[in-house]
mmCIF file with all atom_site columns, C-alpha atoms in Angstrom:
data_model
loop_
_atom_site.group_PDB
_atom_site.id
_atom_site.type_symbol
_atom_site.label_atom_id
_atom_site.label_alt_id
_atom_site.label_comp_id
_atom_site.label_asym_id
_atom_site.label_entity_id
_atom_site.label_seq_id
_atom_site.pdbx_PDB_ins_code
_atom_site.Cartn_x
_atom_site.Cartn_y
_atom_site.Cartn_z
_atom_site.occupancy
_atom_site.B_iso_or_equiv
_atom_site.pdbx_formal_charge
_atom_site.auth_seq_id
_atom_site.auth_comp_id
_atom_site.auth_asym_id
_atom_site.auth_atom_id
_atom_site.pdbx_PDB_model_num
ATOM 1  C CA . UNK U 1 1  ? -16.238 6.263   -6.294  1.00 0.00 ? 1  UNK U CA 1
ATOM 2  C CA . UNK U 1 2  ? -16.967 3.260   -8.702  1.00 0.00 ? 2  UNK U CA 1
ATOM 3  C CA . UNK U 1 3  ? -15.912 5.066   -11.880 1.00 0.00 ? 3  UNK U CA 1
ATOM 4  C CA . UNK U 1 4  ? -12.350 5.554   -10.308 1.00 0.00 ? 4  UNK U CA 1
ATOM 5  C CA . UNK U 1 5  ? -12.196 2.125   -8.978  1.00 0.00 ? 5  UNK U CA 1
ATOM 6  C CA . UNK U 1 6  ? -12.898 1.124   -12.606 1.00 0.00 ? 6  UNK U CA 1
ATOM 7  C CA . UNK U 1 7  ? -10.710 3.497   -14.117 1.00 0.00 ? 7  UNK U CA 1
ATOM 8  C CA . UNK U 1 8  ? -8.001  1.965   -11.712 1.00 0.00 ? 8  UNK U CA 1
ATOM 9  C CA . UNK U 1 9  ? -9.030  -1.382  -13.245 1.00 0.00 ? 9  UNK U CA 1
ATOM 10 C CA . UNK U 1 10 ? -8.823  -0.309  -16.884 1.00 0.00 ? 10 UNK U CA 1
ATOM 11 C CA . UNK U 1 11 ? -5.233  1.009   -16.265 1.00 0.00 ? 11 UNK U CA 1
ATOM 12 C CA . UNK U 1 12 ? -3.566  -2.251  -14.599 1.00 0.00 ? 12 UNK U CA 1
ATOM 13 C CA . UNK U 1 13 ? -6.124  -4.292  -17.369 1.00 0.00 ? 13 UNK U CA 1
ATOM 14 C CA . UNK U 1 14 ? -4.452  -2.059  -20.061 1.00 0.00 ? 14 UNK U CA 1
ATOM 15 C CA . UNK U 1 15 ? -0.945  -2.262  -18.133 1.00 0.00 ? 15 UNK U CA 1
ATOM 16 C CA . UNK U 1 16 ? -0.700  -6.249  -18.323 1.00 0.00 ? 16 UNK U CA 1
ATOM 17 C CA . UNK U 1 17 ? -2.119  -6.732  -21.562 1.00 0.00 ? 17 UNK U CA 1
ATOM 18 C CA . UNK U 1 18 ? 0.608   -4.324  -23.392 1.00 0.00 ? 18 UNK U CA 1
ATOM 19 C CA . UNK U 1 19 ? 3.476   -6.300  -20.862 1.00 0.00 ? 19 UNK U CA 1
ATOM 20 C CA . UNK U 1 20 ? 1.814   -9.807  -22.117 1.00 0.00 ? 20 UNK U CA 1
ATOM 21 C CA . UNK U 1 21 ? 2.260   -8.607  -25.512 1.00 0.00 ? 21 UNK U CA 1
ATOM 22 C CA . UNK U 1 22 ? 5.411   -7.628  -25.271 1.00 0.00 ? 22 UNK U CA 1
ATOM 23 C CA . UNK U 1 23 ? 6.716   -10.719 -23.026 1.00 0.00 ? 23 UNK U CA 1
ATOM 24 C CA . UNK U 1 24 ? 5.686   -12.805 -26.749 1.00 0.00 ? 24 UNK U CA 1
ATOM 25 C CA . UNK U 1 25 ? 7.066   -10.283 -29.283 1.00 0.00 ? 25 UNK U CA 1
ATOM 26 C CA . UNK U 1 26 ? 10.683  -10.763 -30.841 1.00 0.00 ? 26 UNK U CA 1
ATOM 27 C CA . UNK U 1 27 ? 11.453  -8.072  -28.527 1.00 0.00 ? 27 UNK U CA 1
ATOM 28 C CA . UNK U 1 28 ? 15.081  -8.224  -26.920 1.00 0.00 ? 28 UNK U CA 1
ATOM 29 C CA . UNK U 1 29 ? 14.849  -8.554  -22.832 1.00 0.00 ? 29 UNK U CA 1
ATOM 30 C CA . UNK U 1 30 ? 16.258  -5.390  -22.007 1.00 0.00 ? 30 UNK U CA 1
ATOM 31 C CA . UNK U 1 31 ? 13.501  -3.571  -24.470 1.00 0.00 ? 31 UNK U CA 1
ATOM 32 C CA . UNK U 1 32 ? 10.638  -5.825  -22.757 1.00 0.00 ? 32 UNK U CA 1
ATOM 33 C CA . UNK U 1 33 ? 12.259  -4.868  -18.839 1.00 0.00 ? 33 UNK U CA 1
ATOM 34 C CA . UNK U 1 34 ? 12.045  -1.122  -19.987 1.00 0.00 ? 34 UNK U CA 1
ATOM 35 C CA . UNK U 1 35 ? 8.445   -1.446  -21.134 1.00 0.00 ? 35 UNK U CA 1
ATOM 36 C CA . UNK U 1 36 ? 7.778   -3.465  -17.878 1.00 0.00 ? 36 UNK U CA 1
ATOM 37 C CA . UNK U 1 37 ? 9.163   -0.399  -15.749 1.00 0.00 ? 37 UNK U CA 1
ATOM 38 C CA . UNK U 1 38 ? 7.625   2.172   -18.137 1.00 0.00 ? 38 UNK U CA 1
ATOM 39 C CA . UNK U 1 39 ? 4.437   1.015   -18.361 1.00 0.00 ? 39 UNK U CA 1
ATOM 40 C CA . UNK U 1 40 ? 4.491   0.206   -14.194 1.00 0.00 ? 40 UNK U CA 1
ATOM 41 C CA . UNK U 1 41 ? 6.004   3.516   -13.498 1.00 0.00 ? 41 UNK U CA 1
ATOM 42 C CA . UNK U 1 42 ? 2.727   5.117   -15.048 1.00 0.00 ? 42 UNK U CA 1
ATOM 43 C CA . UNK U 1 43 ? 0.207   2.996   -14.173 1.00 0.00 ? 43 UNK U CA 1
ATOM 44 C CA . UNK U 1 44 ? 1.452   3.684   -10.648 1.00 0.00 ? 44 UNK U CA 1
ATOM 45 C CA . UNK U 1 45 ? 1.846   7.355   -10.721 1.00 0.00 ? 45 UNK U CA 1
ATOM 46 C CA . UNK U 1 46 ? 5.657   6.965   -9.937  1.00 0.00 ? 46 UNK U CA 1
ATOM 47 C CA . UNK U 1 47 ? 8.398   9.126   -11.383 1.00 0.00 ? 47 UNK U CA 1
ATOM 48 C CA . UNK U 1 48 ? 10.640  6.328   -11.102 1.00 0.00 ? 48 UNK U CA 1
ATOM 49 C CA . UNK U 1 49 ? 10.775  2.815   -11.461 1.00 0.00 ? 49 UNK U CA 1
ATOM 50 C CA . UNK U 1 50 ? 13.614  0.457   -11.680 1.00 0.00 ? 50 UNK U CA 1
ATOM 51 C CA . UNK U 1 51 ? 13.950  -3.577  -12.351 1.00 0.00 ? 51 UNK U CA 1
ATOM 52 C CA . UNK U 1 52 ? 16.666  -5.039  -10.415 1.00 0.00 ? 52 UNK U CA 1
ATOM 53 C CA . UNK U 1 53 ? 17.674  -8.894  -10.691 1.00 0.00 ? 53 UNK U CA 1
ATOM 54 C CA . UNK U 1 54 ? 19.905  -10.579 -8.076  1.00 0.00 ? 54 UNK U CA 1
ATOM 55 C CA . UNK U 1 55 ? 23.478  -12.064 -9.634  1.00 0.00 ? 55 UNK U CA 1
ATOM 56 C CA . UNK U 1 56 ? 24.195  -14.879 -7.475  1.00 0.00 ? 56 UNK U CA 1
ATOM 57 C CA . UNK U 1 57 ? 27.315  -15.515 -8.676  1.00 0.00 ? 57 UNK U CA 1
ATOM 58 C CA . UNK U 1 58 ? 28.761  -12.373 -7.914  1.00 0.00 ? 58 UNK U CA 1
ATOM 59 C CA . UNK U 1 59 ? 26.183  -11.567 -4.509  1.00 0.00 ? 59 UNK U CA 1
ATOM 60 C CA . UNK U 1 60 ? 24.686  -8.166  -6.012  1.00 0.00 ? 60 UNK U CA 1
ATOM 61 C CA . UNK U 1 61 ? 21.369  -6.613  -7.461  1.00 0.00 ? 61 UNK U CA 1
ATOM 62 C CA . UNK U 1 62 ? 22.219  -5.317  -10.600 1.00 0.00 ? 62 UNK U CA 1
ATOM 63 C CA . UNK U 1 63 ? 19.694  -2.204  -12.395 1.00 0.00 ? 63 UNK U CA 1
ATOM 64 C CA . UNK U 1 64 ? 18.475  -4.185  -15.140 1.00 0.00 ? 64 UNK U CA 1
ATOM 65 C CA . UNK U 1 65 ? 15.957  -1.587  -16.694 1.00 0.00 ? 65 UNK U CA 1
ATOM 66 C CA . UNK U 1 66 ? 14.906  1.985   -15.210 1.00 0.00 ? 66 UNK U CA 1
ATOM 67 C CA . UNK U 1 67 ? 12.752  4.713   -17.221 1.00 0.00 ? 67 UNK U CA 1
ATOM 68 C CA . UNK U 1 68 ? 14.748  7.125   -14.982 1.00 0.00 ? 68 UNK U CA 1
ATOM 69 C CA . UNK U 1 69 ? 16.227  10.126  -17.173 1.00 0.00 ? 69 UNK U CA 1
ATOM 70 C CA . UNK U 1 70 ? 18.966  10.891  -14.412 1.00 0.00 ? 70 UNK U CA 1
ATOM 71 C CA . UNK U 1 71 ? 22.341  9.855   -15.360 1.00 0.00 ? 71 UNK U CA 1
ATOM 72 C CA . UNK U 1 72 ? 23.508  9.565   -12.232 1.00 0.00 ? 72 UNK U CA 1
ATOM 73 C CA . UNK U 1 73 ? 20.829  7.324   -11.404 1.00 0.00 ? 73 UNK U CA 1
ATOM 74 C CA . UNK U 1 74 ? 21.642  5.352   -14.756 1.00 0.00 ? 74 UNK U CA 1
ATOM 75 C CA . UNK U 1 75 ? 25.489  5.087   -13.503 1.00 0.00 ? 75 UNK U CA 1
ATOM 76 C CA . UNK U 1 76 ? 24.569  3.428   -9.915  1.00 0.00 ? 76 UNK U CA 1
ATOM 77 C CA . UNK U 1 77 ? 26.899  1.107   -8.708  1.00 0.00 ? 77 UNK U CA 1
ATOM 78 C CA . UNK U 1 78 ? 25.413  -2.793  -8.147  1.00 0.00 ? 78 UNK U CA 1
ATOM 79 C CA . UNK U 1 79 ? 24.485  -3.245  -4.666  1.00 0.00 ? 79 UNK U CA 1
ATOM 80 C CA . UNK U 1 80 ? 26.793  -6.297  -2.504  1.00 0.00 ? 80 UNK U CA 1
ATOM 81 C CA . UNK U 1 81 ? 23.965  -8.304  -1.554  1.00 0.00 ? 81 UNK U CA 1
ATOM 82 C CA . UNK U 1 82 ? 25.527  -9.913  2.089   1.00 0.00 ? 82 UNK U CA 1
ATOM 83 C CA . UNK U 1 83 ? 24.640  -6.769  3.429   1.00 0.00 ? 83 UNK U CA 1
ATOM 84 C CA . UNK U 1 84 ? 21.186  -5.544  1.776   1.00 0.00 ? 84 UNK U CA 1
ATOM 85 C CA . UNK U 1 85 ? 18.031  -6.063  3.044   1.00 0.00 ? 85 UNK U CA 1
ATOM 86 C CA . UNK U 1 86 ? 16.572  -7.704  -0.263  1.00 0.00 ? 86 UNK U CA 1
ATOM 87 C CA . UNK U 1 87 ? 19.101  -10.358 0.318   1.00 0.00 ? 87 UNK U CA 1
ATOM 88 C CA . UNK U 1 88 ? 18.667  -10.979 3.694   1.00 0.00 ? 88 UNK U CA 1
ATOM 89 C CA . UNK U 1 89 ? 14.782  -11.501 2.559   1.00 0.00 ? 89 UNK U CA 1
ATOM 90 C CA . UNK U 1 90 ? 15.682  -13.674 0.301   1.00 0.00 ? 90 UNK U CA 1
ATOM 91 C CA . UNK U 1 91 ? 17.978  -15.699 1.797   1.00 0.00 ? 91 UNK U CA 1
ATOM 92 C CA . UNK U 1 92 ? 15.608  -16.513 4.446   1.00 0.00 ? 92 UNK U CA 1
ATOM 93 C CA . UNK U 1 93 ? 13.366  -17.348 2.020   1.00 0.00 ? 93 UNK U CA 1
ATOM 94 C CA . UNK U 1 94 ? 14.660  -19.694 -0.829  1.00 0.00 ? 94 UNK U CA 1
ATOM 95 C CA . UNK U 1 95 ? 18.034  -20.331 0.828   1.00 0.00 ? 95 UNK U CA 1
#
């Protein structure tokens, strides 16, 4: 049971160390968001991961970065945030 709780730790260890490096690079920010969502997508075991950031000034969460292959998945729409739970979180929160 240890040696997969370690393994576990070696994977998110490995995981922020290749996002730190990445976060200093010359990188562009959309390359570093799709290493962030690459590298969390595996380290999770998830066959999809997505980075969304809120737009205040137009009220929606907007797909930033996804590793997703699907196309239609690539082409969703941006979410109206006056009516989306995340919002309503947040609003509560820092509003």
């Amino acid at each position: 049971m240890q040696s997969k709780t370690r393994t576990s730790s070696v994977k998110w260890l490995d995981a922020i160390t290749k996002i730190s490096k990445t976060i200093t690079s010359d990188l562009y920010l959309e390359d570093i968001l799709r290493l962030i969502v690459t590298v969390t997508a595996e380290v999770m075991g998830s066959k999809i991961c997505s980075l969304m950031l809120l737009d205040e000034d137009k009220n929606t969460i907007i797909i930033k970065a996804t590793q997703s292959v699907s196309q239609d998945y690539n082409k969703k729409p941006s979410v109206v945030t006056k009516s989306n739970v995340i919002f309503n979180y947040y609003e509560k929160c820092y509003i």
